[in-house]
Structures are given as C-alpha cells and as structure tokens.
PDB file of C-alpha atoms in Angstrom:
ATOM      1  CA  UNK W   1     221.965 -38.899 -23.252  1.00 53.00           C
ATOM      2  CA  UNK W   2     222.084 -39.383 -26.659  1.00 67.00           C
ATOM      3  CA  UNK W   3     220.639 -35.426 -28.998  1.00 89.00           C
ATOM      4  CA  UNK W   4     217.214 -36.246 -30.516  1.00 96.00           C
ATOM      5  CA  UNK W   5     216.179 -33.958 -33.406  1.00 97.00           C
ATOM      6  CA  UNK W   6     213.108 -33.572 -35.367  1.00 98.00           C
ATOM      7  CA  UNK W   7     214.036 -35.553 -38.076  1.00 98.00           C
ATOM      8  CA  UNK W   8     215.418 -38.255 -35.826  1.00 97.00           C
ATOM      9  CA  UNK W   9     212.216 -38.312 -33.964  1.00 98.00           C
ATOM     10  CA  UNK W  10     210.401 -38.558 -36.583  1.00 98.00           C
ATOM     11  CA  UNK W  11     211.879 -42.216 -37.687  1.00 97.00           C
ATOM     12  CA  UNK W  12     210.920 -43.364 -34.042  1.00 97.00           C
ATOM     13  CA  UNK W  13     207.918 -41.882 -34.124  1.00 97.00           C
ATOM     14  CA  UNK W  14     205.274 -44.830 -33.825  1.00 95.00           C
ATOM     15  CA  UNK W  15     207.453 -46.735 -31.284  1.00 94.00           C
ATOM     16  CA  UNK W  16     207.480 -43.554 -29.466  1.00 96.00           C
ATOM     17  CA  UNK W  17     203.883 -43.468 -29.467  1.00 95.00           C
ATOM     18  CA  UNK W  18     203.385 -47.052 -29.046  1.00 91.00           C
ATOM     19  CA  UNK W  19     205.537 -46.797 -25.904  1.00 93.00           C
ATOM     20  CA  UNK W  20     208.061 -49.507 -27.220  1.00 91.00           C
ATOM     21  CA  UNK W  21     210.930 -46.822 -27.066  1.00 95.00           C
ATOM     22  CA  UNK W  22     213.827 -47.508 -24.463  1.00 96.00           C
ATOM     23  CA  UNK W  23     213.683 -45.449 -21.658  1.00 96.00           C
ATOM     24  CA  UNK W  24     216.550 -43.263 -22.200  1.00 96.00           C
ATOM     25  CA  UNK W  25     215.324 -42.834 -25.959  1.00 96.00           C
ATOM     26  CA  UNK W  26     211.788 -41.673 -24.902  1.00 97.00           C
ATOM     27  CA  UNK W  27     213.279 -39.270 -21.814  1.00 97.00           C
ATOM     28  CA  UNK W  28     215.761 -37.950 -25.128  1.00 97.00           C
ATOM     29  CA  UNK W  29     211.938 -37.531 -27.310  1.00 98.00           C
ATOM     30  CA  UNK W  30     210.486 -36.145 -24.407  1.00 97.00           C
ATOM     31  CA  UNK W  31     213.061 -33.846 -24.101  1.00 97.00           C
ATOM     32  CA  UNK W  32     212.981 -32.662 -27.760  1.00 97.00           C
ATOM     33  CA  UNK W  33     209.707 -32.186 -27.949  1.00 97.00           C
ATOM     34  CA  UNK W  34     208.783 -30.336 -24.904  1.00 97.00           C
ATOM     35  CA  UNK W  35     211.048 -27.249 -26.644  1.00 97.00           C
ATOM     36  CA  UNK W  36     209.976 -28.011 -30.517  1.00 98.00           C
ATOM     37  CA  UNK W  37     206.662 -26.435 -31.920  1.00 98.00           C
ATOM     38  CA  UNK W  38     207.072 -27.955 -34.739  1.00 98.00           C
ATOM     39  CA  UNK W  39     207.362 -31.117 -33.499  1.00 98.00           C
ATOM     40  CA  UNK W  40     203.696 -30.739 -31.152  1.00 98.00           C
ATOM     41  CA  UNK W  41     201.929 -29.953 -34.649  1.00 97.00           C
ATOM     42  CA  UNK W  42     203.366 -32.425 -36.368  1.00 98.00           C
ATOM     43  CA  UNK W  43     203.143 -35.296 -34.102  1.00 98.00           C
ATOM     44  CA  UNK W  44     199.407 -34.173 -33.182  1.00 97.00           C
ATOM     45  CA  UNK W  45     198.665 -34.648 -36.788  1.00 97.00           C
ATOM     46  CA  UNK W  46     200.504 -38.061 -36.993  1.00 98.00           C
ATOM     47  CA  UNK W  47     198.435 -38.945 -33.779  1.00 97.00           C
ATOM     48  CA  UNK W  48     194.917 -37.780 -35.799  1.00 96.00           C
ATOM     49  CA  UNK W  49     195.577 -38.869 -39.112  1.00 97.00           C
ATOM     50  CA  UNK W  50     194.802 -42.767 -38.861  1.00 97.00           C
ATOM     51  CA  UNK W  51     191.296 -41.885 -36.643  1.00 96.00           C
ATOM     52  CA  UNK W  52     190.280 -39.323 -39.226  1.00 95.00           C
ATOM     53  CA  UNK W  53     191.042 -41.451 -41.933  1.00 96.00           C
ATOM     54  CA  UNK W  54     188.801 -44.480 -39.987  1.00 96.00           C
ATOM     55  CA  UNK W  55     186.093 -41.759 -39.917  1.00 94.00           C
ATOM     56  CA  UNK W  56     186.091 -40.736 -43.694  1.00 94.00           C
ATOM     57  CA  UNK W  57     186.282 -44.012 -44.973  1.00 94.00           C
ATOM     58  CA  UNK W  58     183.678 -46.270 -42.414  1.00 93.00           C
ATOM     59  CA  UNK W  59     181.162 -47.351 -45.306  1.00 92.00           C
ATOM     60  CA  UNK W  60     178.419 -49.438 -44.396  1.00 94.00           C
ATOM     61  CA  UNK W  61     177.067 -52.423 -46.105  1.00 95.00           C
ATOM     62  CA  UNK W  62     174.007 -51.899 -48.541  1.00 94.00           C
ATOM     63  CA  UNK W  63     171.020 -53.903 -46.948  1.00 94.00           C
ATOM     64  CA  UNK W  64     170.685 -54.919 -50.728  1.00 95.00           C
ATOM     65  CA  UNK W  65     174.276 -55.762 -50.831  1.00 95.00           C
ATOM     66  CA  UNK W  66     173.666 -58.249 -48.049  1.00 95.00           C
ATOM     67  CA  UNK W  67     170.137 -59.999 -50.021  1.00 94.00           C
ATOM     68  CA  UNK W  68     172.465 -60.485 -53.017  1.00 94.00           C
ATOM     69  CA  UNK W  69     175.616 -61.517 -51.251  1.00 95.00           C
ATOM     70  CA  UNK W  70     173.241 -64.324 -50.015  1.00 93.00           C
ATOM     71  CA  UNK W  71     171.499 -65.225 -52.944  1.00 93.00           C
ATOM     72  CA  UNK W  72     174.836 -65.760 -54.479  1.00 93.00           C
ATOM     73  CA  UNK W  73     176.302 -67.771 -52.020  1.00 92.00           C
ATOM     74  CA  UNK W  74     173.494 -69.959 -52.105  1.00 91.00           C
ATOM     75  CA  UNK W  75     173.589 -70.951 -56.332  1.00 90.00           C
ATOM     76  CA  UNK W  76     176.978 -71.466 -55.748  1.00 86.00           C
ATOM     77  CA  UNK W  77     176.498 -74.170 -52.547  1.00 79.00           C
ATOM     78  CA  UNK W  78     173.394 -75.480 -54.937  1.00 77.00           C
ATOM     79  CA  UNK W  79     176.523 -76.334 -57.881  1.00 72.00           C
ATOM     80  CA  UNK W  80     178.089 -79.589 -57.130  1.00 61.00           C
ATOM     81  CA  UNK W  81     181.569 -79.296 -56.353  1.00 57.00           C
ATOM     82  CA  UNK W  82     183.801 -80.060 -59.269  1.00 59.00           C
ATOM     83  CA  UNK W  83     187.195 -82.181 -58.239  1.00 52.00           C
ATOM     84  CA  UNK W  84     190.315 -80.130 -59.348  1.00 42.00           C
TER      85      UNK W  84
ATOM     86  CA  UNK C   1     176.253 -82.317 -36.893  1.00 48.00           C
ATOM     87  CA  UNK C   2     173.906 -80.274 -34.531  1.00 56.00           C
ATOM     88  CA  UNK C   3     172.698 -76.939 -35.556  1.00 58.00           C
ATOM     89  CA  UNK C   4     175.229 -74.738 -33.438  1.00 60.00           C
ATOM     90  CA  UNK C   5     173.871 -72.040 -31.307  1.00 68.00           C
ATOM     91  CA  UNK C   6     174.557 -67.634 -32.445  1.00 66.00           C
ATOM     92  CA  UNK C   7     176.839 -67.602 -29.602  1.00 83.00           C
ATOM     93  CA  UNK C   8     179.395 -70.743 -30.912  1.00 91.00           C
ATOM     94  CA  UNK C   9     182.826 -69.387 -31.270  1.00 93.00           C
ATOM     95  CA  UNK C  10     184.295 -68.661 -35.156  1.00 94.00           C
ATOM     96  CA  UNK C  11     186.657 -71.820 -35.403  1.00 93.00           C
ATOM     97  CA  UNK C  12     183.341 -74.076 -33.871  1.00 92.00           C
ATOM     98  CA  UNK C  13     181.035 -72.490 -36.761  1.00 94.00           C
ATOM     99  CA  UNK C  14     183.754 -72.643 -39.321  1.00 94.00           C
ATOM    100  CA  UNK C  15     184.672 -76.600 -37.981  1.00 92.00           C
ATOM    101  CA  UNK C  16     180.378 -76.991 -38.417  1.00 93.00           C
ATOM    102  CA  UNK C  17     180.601 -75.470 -42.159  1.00 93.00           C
ATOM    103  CA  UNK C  18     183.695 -77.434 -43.059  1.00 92.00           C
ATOM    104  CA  UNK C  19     181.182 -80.806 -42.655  1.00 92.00           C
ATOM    105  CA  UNK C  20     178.663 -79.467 -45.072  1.00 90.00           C
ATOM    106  CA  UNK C  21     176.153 -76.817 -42.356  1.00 93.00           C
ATOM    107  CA  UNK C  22     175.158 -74.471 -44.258  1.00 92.00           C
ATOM    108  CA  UNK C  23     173.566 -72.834 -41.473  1.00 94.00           C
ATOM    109  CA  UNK C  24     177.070 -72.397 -39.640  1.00 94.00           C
ATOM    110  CA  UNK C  25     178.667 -71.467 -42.937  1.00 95.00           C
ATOM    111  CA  UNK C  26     175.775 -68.768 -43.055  1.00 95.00           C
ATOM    112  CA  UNK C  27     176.186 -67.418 -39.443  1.00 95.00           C
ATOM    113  CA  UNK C  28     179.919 -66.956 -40.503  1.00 96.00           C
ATOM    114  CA  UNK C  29     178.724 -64.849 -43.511  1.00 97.00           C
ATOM    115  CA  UNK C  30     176.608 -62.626 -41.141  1.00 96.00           C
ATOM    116  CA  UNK C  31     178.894 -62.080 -38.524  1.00 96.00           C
ATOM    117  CA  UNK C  32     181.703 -61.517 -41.115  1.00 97.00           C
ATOM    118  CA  UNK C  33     180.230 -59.488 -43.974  1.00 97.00           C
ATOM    119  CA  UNK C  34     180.009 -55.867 -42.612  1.00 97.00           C
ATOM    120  CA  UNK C  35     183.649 -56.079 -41.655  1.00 97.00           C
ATOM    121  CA  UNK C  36     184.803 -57.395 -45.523  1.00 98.00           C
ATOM    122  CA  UNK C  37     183.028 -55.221 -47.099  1.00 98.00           C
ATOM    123  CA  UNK C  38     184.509 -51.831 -45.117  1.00 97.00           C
ATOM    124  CA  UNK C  39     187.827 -53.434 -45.422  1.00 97.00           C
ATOM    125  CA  UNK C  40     186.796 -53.603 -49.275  1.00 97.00           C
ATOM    126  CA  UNK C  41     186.246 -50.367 -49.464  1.00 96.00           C
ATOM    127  CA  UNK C  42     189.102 -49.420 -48.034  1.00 96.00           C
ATOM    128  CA  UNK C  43     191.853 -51.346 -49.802  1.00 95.00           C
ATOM    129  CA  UNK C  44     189.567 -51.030 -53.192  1.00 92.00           C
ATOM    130  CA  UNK C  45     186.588 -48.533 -53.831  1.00 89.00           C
ATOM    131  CA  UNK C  46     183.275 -49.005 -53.163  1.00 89.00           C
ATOM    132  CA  UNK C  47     182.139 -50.385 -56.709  1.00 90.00           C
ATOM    133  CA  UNK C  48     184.443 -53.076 -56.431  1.00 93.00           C
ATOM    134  CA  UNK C  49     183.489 -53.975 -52.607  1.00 95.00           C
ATOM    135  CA  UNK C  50     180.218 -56.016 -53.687  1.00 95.00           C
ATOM    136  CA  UNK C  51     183.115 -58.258 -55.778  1.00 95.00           C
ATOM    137  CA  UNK C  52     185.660 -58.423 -53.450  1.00 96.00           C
ATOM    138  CA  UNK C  53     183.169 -59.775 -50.659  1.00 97.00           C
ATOM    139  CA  UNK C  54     181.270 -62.182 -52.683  1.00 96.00           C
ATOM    140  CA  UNK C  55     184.755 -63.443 -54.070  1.00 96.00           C
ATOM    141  CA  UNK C  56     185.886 -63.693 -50.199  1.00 97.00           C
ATOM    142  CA  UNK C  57     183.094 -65.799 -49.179  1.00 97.00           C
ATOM    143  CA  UNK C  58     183.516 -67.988 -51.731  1.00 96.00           C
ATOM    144  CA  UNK C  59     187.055 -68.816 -51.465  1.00 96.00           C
ATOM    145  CA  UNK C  60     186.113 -69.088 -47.722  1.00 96.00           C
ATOM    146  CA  UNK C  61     183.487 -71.603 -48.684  1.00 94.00           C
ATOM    147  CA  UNK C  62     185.686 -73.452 -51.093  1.00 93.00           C
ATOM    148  CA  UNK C  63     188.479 -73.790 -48.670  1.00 93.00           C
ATOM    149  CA  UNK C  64     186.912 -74.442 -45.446  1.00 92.00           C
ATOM    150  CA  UNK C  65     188.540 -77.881 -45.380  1.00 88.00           C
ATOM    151  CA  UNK C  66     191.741 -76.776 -45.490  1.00 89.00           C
ATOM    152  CA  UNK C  67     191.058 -74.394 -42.558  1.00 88.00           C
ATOM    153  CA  UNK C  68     192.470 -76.422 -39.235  1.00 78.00           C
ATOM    154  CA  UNK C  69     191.481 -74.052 -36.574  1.00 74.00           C
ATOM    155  CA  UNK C  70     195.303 -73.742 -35.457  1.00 75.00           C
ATOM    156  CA  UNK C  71     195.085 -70.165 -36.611  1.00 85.00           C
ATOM    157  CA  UNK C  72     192.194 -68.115 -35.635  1.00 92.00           C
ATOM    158  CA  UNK C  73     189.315 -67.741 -38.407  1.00 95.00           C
ATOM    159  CA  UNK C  74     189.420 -63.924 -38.879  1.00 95.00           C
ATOM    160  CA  UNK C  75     192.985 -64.299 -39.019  1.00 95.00           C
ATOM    161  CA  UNK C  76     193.021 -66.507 -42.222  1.00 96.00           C
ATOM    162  CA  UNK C  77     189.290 -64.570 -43.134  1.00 97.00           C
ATOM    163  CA  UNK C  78     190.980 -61.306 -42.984  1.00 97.00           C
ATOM    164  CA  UNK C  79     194.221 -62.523 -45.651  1.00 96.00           C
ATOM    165  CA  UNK C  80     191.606 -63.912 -47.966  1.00 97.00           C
ATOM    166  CA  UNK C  81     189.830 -60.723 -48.093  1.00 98.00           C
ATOM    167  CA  UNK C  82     192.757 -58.662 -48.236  1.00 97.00           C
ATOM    168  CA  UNK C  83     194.404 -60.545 -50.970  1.00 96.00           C
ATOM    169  CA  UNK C  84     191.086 -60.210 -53.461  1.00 96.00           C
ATOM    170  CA  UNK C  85     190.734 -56.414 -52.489  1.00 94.00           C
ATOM    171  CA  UNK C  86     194.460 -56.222 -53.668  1.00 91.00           C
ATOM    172  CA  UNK C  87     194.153 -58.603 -56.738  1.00 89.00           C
ATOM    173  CA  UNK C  88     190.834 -55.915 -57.478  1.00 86.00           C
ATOM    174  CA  UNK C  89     192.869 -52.839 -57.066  1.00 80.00           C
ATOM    175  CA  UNK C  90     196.112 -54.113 -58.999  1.00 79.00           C
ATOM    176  CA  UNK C  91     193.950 -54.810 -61.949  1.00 77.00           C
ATOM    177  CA  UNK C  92     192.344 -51.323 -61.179  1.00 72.00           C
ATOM    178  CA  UNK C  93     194.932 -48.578 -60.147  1.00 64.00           C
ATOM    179  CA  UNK C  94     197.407 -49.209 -62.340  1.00 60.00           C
ATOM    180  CA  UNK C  95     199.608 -45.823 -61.859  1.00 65.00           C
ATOM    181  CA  UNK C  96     202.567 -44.935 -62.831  1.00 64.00           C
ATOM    182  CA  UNK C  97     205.293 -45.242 -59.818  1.00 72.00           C
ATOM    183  CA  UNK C  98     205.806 -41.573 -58.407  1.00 77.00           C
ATOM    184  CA  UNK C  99     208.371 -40.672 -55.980  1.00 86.00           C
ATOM    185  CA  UNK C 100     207.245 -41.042 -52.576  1.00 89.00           C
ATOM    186  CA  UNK C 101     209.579 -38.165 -51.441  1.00 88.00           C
ATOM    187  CA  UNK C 102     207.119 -34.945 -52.168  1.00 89.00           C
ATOM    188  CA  UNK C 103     204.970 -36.778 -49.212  1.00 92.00           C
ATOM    189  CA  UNK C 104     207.001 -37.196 -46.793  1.00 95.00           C
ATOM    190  CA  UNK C 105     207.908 -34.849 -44.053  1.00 97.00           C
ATOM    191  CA  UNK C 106     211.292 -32.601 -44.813  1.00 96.00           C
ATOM    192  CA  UNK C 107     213.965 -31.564 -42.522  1.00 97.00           C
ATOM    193  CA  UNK C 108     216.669 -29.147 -43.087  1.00 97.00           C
ATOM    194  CA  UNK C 109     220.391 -29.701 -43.109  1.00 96.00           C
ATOM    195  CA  UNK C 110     220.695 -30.361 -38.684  1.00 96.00           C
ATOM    196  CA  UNK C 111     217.463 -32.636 -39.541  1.00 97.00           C
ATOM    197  CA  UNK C 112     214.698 -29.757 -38.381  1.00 97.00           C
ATOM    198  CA  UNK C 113     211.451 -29.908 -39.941  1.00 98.00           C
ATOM    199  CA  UNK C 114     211.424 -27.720 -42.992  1.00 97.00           C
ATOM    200  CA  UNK C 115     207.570 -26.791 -42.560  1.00 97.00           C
ATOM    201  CA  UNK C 116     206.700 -23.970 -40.092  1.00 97.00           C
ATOM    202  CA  UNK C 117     204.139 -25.136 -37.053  1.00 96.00           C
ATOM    203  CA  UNK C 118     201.246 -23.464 -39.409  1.00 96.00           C
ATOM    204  CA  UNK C 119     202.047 -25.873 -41.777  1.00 96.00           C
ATOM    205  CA  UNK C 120     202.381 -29.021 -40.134  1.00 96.00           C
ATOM    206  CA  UNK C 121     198.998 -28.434 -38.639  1.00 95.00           C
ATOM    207  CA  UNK C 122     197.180 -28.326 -41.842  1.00 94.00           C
ATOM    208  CA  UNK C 123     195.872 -31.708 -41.108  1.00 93.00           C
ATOM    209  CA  UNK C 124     194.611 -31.506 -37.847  1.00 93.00           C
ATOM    210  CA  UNK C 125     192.439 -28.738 -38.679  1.00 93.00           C
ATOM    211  CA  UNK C 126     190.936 -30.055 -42.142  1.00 91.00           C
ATOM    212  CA  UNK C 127     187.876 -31.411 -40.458  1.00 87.00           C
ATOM    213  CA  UNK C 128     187.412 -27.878 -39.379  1.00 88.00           C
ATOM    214  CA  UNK C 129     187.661 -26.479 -42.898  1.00 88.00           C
ATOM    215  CA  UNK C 130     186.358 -28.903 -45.130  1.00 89.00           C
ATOM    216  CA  UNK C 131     182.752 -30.378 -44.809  1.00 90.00           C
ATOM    217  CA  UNK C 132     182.017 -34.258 -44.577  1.00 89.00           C
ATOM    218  CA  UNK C 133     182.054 -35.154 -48.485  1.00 92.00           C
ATOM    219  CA  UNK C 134     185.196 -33.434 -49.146  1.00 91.00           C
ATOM    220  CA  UNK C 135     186.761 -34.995 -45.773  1.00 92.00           C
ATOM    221  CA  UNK C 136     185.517 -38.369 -48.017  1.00 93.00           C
ATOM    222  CA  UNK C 137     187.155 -37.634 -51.172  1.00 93.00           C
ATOM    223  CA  UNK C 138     190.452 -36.046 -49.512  1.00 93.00           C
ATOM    224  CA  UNK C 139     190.929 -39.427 -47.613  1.00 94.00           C
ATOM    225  CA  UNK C 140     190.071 -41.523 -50.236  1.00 93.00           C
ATOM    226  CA  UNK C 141     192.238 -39.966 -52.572  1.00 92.00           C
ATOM    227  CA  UNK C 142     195.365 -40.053 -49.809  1.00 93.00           C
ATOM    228  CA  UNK C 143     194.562 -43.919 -49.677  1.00 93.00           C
ATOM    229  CA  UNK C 144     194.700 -44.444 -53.150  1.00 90.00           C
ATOM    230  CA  UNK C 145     198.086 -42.850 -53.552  1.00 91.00           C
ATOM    231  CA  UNK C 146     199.991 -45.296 -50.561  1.00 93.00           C
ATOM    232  CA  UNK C 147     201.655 -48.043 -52.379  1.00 92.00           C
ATOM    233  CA  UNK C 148     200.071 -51.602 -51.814  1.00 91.00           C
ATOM    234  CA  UNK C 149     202.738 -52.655 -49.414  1.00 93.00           C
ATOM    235  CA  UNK C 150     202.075 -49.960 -46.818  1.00 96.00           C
ATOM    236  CA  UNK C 151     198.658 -49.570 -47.857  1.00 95.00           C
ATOM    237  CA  UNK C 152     197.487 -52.767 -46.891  1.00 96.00           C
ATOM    238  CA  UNK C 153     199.264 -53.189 -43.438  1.00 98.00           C
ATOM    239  CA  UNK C 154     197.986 -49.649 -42.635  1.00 98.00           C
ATOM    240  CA  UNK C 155     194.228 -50.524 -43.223  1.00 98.00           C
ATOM    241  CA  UNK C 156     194.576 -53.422 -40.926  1.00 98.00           C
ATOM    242  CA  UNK C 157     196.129 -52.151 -37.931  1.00 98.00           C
ATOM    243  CA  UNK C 158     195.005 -47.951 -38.250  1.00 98.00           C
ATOM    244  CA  UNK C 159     191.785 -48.382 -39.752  1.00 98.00           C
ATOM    245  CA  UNK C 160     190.270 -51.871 -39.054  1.00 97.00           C
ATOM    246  CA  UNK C 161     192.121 -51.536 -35.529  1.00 97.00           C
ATOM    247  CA  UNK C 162     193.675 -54.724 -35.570  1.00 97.00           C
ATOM    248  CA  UNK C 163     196.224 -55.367 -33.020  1.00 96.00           C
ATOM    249  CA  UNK C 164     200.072 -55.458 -34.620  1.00 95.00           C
ATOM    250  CA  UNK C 165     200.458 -58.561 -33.435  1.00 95.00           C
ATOM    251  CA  UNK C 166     197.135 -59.683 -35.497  1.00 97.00           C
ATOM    252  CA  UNK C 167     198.187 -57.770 -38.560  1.00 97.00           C
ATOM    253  CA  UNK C 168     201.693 -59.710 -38.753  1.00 97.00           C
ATOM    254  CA  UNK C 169     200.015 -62.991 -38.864  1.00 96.00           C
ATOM    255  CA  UNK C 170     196.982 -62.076 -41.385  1.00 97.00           C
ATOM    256  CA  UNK C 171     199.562 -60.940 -43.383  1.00 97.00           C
ATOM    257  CA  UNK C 172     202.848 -63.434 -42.676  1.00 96.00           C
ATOM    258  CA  UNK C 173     205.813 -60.695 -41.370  1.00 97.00           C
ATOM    259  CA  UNK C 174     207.286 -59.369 -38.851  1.00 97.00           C
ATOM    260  CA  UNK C 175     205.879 -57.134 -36.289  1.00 95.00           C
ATOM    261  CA  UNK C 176     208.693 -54.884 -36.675  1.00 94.00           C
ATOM    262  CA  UNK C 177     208.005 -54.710 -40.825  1.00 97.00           C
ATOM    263  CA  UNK C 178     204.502 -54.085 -39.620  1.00 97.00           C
ATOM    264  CA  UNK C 179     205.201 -51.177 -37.260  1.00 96.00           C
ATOM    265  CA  UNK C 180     207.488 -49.824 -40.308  1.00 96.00           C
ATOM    266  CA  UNK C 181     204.777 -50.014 -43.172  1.00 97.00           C
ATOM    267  CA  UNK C 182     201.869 -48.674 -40.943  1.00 98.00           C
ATOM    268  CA  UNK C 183     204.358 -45.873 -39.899  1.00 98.00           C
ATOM    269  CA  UNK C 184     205.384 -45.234 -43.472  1.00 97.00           C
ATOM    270  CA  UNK C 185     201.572 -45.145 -44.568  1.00 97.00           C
ATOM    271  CA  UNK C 186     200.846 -42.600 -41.908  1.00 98.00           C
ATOM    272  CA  UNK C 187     203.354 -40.278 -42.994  1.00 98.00           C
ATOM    273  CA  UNK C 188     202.420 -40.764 -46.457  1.00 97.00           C
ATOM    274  CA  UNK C 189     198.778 -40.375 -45.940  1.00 97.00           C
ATOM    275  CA  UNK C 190     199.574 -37.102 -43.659  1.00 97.00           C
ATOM    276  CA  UNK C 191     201.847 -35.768 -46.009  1.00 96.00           C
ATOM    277  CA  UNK C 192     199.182 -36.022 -48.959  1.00 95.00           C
ATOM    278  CA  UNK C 193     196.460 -34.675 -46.761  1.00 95.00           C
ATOM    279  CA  UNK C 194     198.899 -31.675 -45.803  1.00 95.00           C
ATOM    280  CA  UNK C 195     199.555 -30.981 -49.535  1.00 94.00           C
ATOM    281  CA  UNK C 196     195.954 -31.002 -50.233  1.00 92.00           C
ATOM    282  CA  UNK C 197     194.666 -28.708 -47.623  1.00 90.00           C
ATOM    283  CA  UNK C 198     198.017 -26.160 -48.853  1.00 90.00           C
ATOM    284  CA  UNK C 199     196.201 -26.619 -52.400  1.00 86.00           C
ATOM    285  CA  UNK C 200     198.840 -28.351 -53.308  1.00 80.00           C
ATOM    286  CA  UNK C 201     198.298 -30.836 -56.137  1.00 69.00           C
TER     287      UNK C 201
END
C-alpha cells in the first residue's frame, strides 16, 4: 500500500472527497488521516470553504433591477434588427 | 406559434422565442434572471451585475437563432453570462499578477503541513468570530484575488452548484481540468481566508 502524506493528500484532495479515488488510494487517505490532526482541520476547512463562500456571496436581485431589466429588453425588441 | 404554457421546458420556450414570442422570450428572462444576476455578482461585483445581466439577455435575444436545442439552454445561458461577467471584470480588476504561492497550503521537507491544527482551522471558525458583513467582505475579497481561470470554474460548480459534468460543457474542457481549477480555487480561497482571519494581509 502505497505511504500517503499530508502534502500528497492534499493534491488528491477533491477526488478524495468526491469519492473518485481508487480504492487502495482512499484506504491509503483513510489511513493518513485517521492519525493526522492536521490533516482533520485542514480538510474540514476545505470541506466548509465553498458552502461558506455560497453563503457570503448569495445576493438577491433588486425588485427594481428586475422593472429595468425589462424595460430594457423591451426598447431593444421595439429596434428593428439591423443585418450584420 | 401558440402562447406556451409556465410549465414548457427551456429549449421549448427558447425554440418559441427564436420565431419572434416575445412572451416565451420573456418567461426565459424570468425564470433566468435571479440566477445571472448572483452569478454576476459573483464573477464581477454587484455594481456591475445590473450590466452583465442586461448584456446577457441581450446576446441571448440576439442569438436565439443560432441556439439548436442540441445543448441544453442553461448550458449555453450560463457561458454567455459567464463570458460578459469576465469581459466586465477584465476591464475592471486589472491587478498586477502576484504569486499564488503565499495562498496555498505549505508542507515541510517529508511533505507535512507546515501550519499547526490551530492554524488550519482558522477558517472553519471565522463565522464564529466575525459577524455577517465582515463574513461579506472577507469572501468577496478571497474571490477577487483567484485568477479568472480558477475563478470562474469554481463559481460554477462550488457556488452555483452545478454538476462537474455541467460546468465542463458551459465552459468547453475537461472534467478532469474542471475538478483541477475548482480544487485549485478552493485552496486559494481557503488559504486567503486563513491569512485574513491570522491578520495577515
């Protein structure tokens, strides 16, 4: 079984997660990481980063975004095409 | 052409705008718009988003003929919009290259992380220590920093949720060159969010 180390982990990291990993790979991650601390914090943050980044950055559309996104649409269908 | 019903599919409503219904092209905009315009937001700011959507719909508008229904409409919706929220924020964020390497994780000589478990946990306990505005600007400002490349590929599939398979095609690559930008972006995006939190600049 082929010596996983943090740094090594690391590069396989979103496969790991993913679960696209061979078998003997993951059981070698699995390994690793059930006697690395630092590996637990830093693959928990790896795991959290992309939902708290989703959180802090879910704007929603101004209702006066939408009227004028409309409006605009709508002088531009009213413009005859032009060819070219 | 008969008016087609809320429920008719994307490519149906898109195939209904293409011959000149505005009222399919319009049920398109409103199923559509809240999505471009937080995927605006995240590949631009939101001052530019209003832009980046109207410009969206318009190219979507102008090129409806040319859209055959062999791929699926959000796919090719999705490129358009990420292709003006990158032409926004190239003409925008024009920074200097930096070296990537201050962001990414370190490892000693036998390739063990150089940070202690304290460290490396800095990120999963900012929402903890920092209230929701400064959450905001801390995440915005890791965003920002990601090159284009990664940036783009990591809003799709980690922050839109798209599947991989759905990122690839909106934007024409491998999966495998997927899976590496998005994984590159998170440990970019971590890596700035862990310097920040240390008070690092």
């Amino acid at each position: 079984m082929s010596t996983v180390t943090c740094e090594s982990g690391v590069a396989v990291l979103m496969e790991y997660l993913e679960g696209t990993l061979p078998e003997d790979l993951r059981t070698a991650v699995d390994a690793h990481v059930a006697q690395c601390p630092r590996c637990v914090a830093f693959i928990a943050s790896y795991r959290e980063t992309p939902r708290m980044l989703r959180d802090a950055t879910a704007a929603e559309m101004p209702s006066d975004l939408v009227a004028s996104l409309r409006a605009a649409l709508r002088a531009h269908r009213r413009t005859p095409p032009t060819n070219g | 052409v008969g008016v087609p019903d809320v429920g008719a599919s994307d490519e149906t409503l898109a195939a209904c705008a293409a011959t000149g219904d505005d009222r399919a092209f319009e049920a398109l905009v409103e199923r559509y718009q809240a999505r471009v315009f937080r995927l605006a937001c995240r590949l631009t700011s939101e001052a530019d988003a209003a832009d980046v959507v109207q410009d969206t719909f318009l190219q979507v508008y102008q090129h409806l003929a040319t859209f055959r229904g062999d791929a699926r409409f959000s796919t090719w919706l999705y490129r358009i919009a990420t292709n003006a929220g990158l032409m926004v924020h190239r003409r925008r964020a024009r920074r200097p290259t930096e070296s990537l390497d201050p962001w990414l994780p370190r490892f000693d000589a036998d390739g063990v992380h150089a940070d202690t478990p304290a460290q490396l946990s800095v990120v999963t306990r900012m929402e903890e220590r920092l209230d929701r505005d400064r959450l905001a600007a801390a995440a915005r400002t890791a965003l920002d920093r990601v090159p284009d490349l990664y940036r783009e590929a990591f809003v799709l599939r980690d922050l839109e949720e798209l599947s991989t398979a759905e990122v690839a095609r909106v934007l024409g690559i491998e999966v495998a060159t997927v899976r590496q930008r998005v994984h590159r972006a998170r440990l970019l995006v971590r890596g700035f969010l862990q310097a920040l939190g240390e008070g690092r600049p």
